[in-house]
Every structure is written in C-alpha cells, then in structure tokens.
Short mmCIF file of C-alpha atoms in Angstrom, two decimals:
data_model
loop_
_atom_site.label_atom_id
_atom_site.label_comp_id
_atom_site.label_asym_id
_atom_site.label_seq_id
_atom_site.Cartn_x
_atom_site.Cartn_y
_atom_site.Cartn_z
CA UNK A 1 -9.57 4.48 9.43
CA UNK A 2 -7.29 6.54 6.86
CA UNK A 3 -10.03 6.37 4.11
CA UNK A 4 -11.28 8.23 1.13
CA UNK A 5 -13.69 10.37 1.61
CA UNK A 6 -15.76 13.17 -1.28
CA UNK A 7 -18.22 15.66 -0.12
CA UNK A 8 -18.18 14.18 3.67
CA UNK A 9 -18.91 10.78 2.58
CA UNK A 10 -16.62 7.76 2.82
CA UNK A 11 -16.50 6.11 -0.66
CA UNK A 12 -14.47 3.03 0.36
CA UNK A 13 -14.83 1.06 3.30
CA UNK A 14 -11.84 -1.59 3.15
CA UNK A 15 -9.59 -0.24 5.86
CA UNK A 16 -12.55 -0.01 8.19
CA UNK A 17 -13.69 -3.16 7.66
CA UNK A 18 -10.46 -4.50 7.78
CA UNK A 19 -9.44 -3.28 11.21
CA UNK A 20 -12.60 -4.42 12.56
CA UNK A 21 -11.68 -7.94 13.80
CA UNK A 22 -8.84 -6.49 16.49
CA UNK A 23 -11.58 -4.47 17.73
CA UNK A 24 -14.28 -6.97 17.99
CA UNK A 25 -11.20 -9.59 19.83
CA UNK A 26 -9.89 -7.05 22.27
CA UNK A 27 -13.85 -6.50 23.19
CA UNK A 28 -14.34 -10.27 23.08
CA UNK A 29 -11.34 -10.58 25.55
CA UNK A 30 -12.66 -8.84 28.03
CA UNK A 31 -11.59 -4.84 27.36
CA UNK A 32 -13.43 -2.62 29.70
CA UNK A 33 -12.64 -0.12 26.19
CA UNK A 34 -11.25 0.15 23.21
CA UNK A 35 -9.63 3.66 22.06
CA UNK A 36 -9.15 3.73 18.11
CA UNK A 37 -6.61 6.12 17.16
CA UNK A 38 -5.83 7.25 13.08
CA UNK A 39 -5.17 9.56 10.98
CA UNK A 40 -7.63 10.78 7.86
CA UNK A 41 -5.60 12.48 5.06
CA UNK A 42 -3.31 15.24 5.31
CA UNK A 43 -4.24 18.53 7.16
CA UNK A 44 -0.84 19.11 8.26
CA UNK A 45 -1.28 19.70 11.92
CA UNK A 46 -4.00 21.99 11.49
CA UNK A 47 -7.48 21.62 13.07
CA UNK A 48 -8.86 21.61 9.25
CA UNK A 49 -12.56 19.74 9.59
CA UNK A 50 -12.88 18.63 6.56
CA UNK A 51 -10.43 15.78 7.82
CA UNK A 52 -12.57 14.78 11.03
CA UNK A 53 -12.81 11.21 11.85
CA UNK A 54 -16.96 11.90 12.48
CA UNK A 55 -17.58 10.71 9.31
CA UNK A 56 -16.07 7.12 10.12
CA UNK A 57 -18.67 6.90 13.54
CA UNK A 58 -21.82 6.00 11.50
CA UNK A 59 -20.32 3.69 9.52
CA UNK A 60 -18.28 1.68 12.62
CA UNK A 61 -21.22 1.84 14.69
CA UNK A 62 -22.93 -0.15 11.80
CA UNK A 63 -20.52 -2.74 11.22
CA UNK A 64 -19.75 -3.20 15.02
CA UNK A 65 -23.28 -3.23 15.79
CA UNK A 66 -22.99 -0.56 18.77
CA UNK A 67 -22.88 3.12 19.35
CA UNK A 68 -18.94 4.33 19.10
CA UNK A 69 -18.16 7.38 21.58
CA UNK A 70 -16.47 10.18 19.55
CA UNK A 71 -13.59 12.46 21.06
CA UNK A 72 -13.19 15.92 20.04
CA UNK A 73 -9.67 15.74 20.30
CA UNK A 74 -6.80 12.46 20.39
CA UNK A 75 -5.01 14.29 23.46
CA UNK A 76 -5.65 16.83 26.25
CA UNK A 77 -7.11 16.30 29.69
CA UNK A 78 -11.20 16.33 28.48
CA UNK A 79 -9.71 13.10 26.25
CA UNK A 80 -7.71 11.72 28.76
CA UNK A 81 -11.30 12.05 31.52
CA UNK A 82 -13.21 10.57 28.65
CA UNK A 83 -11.17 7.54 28.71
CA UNK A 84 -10.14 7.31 32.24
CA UNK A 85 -13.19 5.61 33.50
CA UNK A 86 -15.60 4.83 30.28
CA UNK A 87 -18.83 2.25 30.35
CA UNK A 88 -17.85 -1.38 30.26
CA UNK A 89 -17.44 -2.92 26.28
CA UNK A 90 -17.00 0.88 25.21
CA UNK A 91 -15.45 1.27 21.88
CA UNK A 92 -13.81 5.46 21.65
CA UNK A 93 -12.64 6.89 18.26
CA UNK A 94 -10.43 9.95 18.97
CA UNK A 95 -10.31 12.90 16.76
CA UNK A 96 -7.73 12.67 13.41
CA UNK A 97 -3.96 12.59 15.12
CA UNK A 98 -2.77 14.42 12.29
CA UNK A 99 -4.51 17.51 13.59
CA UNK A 100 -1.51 17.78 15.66
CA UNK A 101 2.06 18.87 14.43
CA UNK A 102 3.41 16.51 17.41
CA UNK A 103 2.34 13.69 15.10
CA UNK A 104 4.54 13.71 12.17
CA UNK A 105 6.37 16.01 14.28
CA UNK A 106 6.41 19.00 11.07
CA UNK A 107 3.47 20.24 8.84
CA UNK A 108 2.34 23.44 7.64
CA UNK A 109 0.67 26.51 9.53
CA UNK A 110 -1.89 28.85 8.45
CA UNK A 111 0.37 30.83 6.35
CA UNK A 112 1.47 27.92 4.28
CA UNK A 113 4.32 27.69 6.10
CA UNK A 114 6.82 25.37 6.68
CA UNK A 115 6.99 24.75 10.62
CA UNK A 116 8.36 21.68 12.69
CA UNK A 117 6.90 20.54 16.16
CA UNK A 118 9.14 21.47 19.35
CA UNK A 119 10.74 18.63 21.44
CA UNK A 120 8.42 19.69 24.63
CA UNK A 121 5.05 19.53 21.89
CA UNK A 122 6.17 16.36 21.05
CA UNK A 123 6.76 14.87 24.90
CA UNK A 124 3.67 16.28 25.84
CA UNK A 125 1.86 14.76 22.85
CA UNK A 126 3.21 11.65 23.66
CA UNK A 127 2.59 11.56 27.40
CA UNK A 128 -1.09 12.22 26.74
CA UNK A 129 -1.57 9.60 24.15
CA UNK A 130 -0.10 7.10 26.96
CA UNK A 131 -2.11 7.61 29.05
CA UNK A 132 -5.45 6.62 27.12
CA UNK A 133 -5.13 2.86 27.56
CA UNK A 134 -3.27 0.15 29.35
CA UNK A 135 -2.21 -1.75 26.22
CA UNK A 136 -1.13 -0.44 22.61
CA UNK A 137 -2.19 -2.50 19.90
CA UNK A 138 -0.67 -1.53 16.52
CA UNK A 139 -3.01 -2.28 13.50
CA UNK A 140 -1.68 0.14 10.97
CA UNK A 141 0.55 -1.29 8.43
CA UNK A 142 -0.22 1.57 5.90
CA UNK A 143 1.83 3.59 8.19
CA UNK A 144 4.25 1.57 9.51
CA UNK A 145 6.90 2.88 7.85
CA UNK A 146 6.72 6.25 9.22
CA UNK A 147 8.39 7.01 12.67
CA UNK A 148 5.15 9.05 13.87
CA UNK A 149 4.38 9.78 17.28
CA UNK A 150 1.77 7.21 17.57
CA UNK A 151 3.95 5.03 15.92
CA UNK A 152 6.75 4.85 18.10
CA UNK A 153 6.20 7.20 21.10
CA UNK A 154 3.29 5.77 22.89
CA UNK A 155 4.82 4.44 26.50
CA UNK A 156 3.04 1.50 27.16
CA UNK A 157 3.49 -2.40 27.85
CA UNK A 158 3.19 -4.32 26.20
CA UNK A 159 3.01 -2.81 22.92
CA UNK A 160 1.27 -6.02 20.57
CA UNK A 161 0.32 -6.39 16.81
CA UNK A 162 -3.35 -6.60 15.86
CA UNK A 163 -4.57 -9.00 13.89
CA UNK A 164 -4.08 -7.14 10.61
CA UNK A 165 -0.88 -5.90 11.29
CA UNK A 166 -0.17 -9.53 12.29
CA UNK A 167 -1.36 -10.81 8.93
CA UNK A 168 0.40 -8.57 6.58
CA UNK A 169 3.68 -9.24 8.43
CA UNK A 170 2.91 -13.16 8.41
CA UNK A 171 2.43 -12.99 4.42
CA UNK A 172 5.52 -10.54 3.43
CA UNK A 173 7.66 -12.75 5.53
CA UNK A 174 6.43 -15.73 3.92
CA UNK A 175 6.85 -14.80 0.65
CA UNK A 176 10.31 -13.20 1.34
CA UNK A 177 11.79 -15.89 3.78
CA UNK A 178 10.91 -19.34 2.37
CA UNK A 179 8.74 -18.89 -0.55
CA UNK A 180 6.85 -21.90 -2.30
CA UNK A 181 8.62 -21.55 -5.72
CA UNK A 182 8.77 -21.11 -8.34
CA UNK A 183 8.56 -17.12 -6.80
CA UNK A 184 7.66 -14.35 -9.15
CA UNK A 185 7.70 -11.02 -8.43
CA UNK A 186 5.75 -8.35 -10.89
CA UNK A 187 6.64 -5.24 -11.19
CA UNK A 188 4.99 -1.92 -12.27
CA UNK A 189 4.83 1.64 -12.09
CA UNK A 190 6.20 4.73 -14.09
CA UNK A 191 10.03 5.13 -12.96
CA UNK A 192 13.10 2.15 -12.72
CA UNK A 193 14.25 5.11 -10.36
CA UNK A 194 11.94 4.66 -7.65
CA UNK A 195 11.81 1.17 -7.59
CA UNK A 196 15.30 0.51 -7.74
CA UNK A 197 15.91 -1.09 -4.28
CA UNK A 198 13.04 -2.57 -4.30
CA UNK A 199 14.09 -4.92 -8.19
CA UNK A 200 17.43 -5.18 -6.23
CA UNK A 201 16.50 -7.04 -3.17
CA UNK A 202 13.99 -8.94 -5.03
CA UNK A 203 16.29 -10.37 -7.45
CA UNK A 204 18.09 -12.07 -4.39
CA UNK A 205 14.63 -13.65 -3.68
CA UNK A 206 12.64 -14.33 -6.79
CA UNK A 207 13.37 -16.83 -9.61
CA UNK A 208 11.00 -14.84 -12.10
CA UNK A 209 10.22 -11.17 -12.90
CA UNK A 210 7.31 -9.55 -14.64
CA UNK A 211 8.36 -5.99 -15.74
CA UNK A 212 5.45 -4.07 -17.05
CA UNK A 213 3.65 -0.65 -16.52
CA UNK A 214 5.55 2.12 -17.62
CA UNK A 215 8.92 1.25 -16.63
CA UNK A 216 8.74 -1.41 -19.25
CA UNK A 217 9.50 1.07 -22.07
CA UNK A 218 13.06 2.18 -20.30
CA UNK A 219 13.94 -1.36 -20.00
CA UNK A 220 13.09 -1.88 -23.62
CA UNK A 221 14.53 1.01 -25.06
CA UNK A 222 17.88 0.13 -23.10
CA UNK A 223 18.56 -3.27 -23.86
CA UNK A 224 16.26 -3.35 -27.47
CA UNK A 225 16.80 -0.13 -28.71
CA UNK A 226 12.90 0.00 -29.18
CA UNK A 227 11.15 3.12 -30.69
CA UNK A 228 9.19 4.55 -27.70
CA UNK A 229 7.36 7.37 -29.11
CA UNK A 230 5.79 9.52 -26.93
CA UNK A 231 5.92 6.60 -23.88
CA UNK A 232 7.68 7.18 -20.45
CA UNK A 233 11.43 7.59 -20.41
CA UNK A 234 13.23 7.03 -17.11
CA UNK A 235 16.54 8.67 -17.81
CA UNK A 236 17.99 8.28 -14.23
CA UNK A 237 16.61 4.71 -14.22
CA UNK A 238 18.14 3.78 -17.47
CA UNK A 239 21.48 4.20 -15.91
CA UNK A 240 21.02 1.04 -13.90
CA UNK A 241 18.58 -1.16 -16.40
CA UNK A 242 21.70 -3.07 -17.86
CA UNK A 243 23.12 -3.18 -14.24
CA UNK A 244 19.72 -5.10 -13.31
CA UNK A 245 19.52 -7.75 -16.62
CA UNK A 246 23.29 -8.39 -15.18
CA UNK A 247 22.18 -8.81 -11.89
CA UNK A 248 19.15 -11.45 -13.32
CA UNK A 249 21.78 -13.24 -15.58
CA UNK A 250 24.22 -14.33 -12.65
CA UNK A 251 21.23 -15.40 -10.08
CA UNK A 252 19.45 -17.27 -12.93
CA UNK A 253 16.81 -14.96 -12.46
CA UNK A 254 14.16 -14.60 -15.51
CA UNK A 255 13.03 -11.71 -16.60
CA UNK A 256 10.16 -11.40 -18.29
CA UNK A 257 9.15 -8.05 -20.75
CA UNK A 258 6.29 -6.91 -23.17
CA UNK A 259 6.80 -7.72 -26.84
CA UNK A 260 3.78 -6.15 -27.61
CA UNK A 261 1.65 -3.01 -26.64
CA UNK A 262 -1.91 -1.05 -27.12
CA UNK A 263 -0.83 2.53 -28.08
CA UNK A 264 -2.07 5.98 -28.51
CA UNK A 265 -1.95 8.90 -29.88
CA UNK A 266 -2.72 10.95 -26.59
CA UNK A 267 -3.29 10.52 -23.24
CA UNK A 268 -7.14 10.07 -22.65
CA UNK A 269 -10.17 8.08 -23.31
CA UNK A 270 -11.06 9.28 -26.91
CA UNK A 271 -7.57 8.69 -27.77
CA UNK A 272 -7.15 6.47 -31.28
CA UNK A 273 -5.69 3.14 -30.32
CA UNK A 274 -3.77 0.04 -32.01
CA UNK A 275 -1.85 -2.43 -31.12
CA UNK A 276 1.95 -3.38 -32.14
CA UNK A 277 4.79 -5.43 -32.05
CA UNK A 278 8.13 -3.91 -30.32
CA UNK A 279 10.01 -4.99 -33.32
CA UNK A 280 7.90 -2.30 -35.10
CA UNK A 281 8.65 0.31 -32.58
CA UNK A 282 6.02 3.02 -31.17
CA UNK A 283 5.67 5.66 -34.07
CA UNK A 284 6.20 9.28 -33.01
CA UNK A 285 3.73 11.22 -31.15
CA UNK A 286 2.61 7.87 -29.91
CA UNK A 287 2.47 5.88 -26.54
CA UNK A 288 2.22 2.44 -24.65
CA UNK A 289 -0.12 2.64 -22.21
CA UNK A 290 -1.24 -0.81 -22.19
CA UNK A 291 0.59 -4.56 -22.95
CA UNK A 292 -0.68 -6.18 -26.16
CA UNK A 293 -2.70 -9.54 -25.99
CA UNK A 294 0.64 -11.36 -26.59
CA UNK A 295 2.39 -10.36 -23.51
CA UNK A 296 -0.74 -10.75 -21.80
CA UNK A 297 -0.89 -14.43 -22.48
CA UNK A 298 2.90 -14.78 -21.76
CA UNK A 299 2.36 -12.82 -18.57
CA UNK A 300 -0.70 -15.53 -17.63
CA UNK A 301 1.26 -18.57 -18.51
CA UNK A 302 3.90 -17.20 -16.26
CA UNK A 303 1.74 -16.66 -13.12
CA UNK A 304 -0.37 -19.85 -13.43
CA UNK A 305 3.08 -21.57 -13.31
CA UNK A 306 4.24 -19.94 -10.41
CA UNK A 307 3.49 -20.60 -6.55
CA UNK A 308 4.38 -17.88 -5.14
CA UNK A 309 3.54 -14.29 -6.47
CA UNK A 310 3.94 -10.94 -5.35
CA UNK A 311 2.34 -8.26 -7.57
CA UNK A 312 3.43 -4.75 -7.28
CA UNK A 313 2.21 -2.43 -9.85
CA UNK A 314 -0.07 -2.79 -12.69
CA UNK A 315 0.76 -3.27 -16.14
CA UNK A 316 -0.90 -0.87 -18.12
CA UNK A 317 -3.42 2.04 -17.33
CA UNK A 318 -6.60 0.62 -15.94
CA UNK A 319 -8.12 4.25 -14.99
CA UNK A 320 -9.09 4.33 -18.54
CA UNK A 321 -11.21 1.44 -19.96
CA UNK A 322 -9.62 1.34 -23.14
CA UNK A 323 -6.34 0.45 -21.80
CA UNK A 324 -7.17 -2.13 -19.16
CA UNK A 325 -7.12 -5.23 -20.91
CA UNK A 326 -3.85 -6.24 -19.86
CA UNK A 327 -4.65 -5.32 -16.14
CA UNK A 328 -7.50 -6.87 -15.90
CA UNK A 329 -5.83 -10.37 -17.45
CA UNK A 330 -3.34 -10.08 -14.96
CA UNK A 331 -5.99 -10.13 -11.84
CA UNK A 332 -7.78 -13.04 -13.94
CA UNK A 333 -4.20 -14.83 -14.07
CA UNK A 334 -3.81 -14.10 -10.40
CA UNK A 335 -7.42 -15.25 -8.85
CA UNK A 336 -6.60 -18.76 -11.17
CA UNK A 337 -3.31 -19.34 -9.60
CA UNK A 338 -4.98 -18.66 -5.91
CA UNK A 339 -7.29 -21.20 -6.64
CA UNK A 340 -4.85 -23.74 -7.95
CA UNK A 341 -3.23 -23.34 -4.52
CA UNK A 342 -0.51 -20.61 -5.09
CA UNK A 343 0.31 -17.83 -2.40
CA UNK A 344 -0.69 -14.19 -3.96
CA UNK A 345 -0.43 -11.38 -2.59
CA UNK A 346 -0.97 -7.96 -4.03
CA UNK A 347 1.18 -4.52 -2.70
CA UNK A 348 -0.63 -2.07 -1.63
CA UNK A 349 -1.62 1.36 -3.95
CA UNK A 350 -2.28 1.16 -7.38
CA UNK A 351 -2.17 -2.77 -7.63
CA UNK A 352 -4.47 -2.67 -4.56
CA UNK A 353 -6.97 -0.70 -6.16
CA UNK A 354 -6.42 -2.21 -9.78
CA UNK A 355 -7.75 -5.35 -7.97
CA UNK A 356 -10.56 -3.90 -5.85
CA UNK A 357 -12.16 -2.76 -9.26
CA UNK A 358 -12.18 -5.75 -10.82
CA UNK A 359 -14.12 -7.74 -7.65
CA UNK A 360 -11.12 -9.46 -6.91
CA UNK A 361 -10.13 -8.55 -3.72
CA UNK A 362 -11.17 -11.68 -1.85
CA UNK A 363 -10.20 -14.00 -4.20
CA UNK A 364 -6.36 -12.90 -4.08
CA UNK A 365 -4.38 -14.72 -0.65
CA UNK A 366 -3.83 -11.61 0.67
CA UNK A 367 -4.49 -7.60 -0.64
CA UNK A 368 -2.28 -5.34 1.39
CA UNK A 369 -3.87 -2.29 3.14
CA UNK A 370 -0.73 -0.53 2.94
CA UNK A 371 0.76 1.27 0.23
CA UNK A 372 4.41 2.69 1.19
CA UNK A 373 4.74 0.09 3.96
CA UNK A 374 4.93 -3.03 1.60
CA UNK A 375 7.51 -1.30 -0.63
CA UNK A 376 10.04 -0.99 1.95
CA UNK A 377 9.25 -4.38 3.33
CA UNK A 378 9.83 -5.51 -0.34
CA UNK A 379 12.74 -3.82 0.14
CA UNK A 380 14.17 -5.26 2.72
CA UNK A 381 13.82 -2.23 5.23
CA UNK A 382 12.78 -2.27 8.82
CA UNK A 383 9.21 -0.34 9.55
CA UNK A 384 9.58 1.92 12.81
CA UNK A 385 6.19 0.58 13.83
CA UNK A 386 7.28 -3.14 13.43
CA UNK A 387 10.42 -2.31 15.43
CA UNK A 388 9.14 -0.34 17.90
CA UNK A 389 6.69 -3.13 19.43
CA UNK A 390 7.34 -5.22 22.55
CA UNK A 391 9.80 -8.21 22.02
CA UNK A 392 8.23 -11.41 21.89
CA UNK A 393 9.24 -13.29 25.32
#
C-alpha cells in the first residue's frame, strides 16, 4: 500500500493492485478478517497526515468490491477491540505503521531531531501488533530488506508468504539458482560504487553483461581512455572497473558496453543533442545521457539471444523524451524475448518505472514491486523479512 500519492490522490495503483490477490485468498479461505498493515512514505514516526493510509480505502474498496474498515491507529487497545471480534469476511486497513518510531525503531521528532525508539516502545509496539490476528502473512517484498518491527517482531504462528511475496522470491531464485541460459544480467544506474556487490555476485551467475546508464562512462573512460565530457565520473568506482573486466575474463563472462551515445550540451529537455562514436570522444562541456542507435541494436541482439534476463537499471535517461530512445529499445528487446519464451524479469525502481511508462509492464515475466529488496537479493544477501518467516515443515 506504500504508493505515490500528490495533493491526496494516489497516482499509481500497482502495489495495490498487486497485493490484492493474498487478500481476496485469505477471504476465499475462510478468514473471519483480514488486517492490512503498511507503511505510506516517510513521516518519521510522527503522526504527520499527509501520510494517512485513508486515501488507499476508496480505492481498495473498489477493486475488492466491499467496504474496507479503517483504523485510526496500527496499535493501541481501540485497534486491538476493533479487531478482536470484527463482522465475518471483514477486510481492516490500519493507520500508516510508520507513524510510530517503534517501527523503524529511529526517526525524527518535531524539532528535526534525531531520536531512536526505546527497547520498552519497541516491545510494546510489538506486543500490540500480535495481537491483531492469528496468522501473519508477509506480502511486502519492497521492504523486505529492512529489519522493521512489522517485519520481524510480530509473534505469531505461523508466519507465511503471500502470494506476491511468494512470486518475487520464486522468480529471483530462479533466475539466480538454475537459470535457462544463456543468462544476462543488465546493468544501470549512475555509480560502479553502489552497485559493486551487486556486478560481483552476478558475475558468478551470468554468462553476459549489459553495462549501460551512467556507469557506462567510468567503465569506458577506465579501460578506453574515452573523452567523457561533462558525463558522470565514478571516481571511487573506477578503482575496481579493471578489477571487474578481470573478474569477466577468467569466468568467460561477456561484457557488453556502448560504442556509441546521444549527447548534450546540458542537462534538460531544450538541450542541443547529437549523436557520436566513443572513438570520437564526448567534446567538453558535453554529456551522454543516452546510448546511440548502434549500441541499441547490439544491446537488442543480445537480449533476443538470451533466455534468461535480469534488467536492473536503465540505459539512458528516459525522464526526458529526447533521451529515451535507447530505453525504450531495451523494453521493446525485452517484451520480444518474453514472447519468444525467455524468463525476464525487471528490478524494481527506476527499471520498474522505465517499463511501466512504456505499457510494458504485463508483457515482461515478472516486474518487481520492490526496489532495495531485489538489489540485495541480486546480491546475494538474506532479507530479514524472508528470514524471519516460519520454516517450511
């Protein structure tokens, strides 16, 4: 239910809709109720109302086809009466967790303030969350990752995966485990820096690598001594670029990099534009923000060969029109290799929303709803959430 939302309206629906068939199973199964639990934004464990899950009831009681009883609050004894003893086939929201420091157990007070939750806020925050329901049901990979309260300290049993949940784990481990290859993993984004363990645990899956978006320039400024202009320059990253293309060499892994790029002379939509080759280098004053129409057909040829792709960051800057070409080849490339049969699946963030914009979202195997999450599964990492949920007997 973590969704955006401008001037009190909800301009994307996906997670909603995608949390939806849990809800409509654990009703169809026979729960006397179903309490929905989530956070909306970041108001730092203040009451701020501008983050109030109200603004999700209309639009769940039109997709579930029911009226949806609304808590003022996720804890405290009028919640925990509300949901003691509700109508049969009721379906609860509670008010945004993250109204409570006890959540993320730190946040900010009124003052701007740095301030943590105590151990006894936290127990008692806990304790009153387990006692809404009989059965926890965990349906939110976007924050998996995070050891939150309603993460990991709700006490009950058993303590399941919904259905989405369920389905992002089933496709990560898939993809990571025992892959249909050839496996290609592409990579975007600004820094090498951040996505450092993420290229490094992927090399010891993939047989192919994409490396576009921003990072590309680092790469190609390390190991082709390419004229960047004005273009993004990871200098912490480029400490570890010839460390990766070693890395790729010994595990036969190939790496694949833009040899040509749209450019411009400033960051914005009336920004003058051309394309060139890297062996012409970006002039000064200059930037790439967008692969040429070369790389974008080596890029294509790459994916429609492939049968198993994991896409995690887009090429060039698709916020601006002018620079989306590449982008929006890449989701073309993608929705023809799902329907020749390969496995795609898009990360969550950026690449998520790249492909929501071009209508693509359900024509992709699988378009994660979380961000953060999928990078550290990439990454090999556990998620607290995952971890925290009854063994399997």
């Amino acid at each position: 239910m973590n969704v955006p939302v401008k001037n009190g309206q909800v301009t994307d629906k996906t997670r909603i809709i995608a949390s939806l068939p849990t809800i409509k199973y654990a009703l169809e199964c026979g729960a006397k109720s179903v309490v929905l639990a989530s956070h909306l934004g970041r108001p730092d464990g203040q009451r701020k109302m501008e983050y109030s899950l109200t603004v999700i009831v209309p639009i769940l009681e039109e997709l579930l086809g029911k009226s949806v009883i609304f808590a003022k609050d996720c804890v405290g004894k009028e919640t925990e009466e509300l949901c003691k003893n509700p109508a049969e086939g009721s379906v609860i929201l509670l008010e945004n967790l993250r109204f409570h420091l006890a959540e993320e157990g730190k946040g900010v007070n009124e003052n701007g303030e740095k301030v943590k939750a105590t151990p006894e806020e936290i127990e008692a925050f806990r304790k009153s969350l387990s006692s809404l329901g009989d059965i926890y049901v965990n349906d939110a990979f976007g924050t998996a990752h995070r050891a939150h309260s309603s993460m990991v300290g709700v006490d009950l049993t058993p303590k399941v995966a919904g259905l989405l949940l369920k389905k992002e784990l089933e496709y990560f481990s898939k993809a990571l485990e025992s892959p249909t290859r050839p496996f290609l993993a592409i990579m975007g984004g600004a820094k090498v820096a951040d996505k450092i363990q993420l290229i490094k645990n992927l090399l010891l899956k993939v047989d192919r690598m994409i490396i576009g978006g921003g990072m590309a320039f680092t790469f190609k400024k390390v190991m082709d001594n390419m004229e960047i202009g004005k273009s993004l320059f990871d200098e912490e990253g480029a400490k570890i670029v010839k460390e990766i293309m070693d890395t790729a060499k010994e595990r036969n892994v190939q790496i694949l990099l833009p040899n040509d790029f749209v450019i411009a002379d400033n960051f914005s939509t009336e920004a003058n534009a051309r394309i060139i080759k890297d062996s012409e280098g970006i002039p000064d004053g200059w930037m790439g923000l967008d692969i040429g129409p070369e790389s974008s057909n080596s890029f294509k040829e790459l994916i429609l060969s492939s049968k198993t792709i994991v896409a995690n960051g887009p090429p060039g800057v698709f916020e601006m029109e002018k620079f989306s070409k590449g982008s929006r080849s890449m989701v073309e490339a993608l929705v023809a290799a799902t329907e020749s049969g390969s496995i795609t699946i898009v990360g969550g963030g950026d690449t998520a929303s790249l492909v929501e914009k071009c209508g693509s979202a359900n024509k992709v195997s699988h378009v994660s709803t979380g961000g953060g999450a999928s990078l550290e599964l990439l990454e090999g990492k556990l998620l607290p959430g995952v971890t925290s949920l009854s063994s399997k007997s």
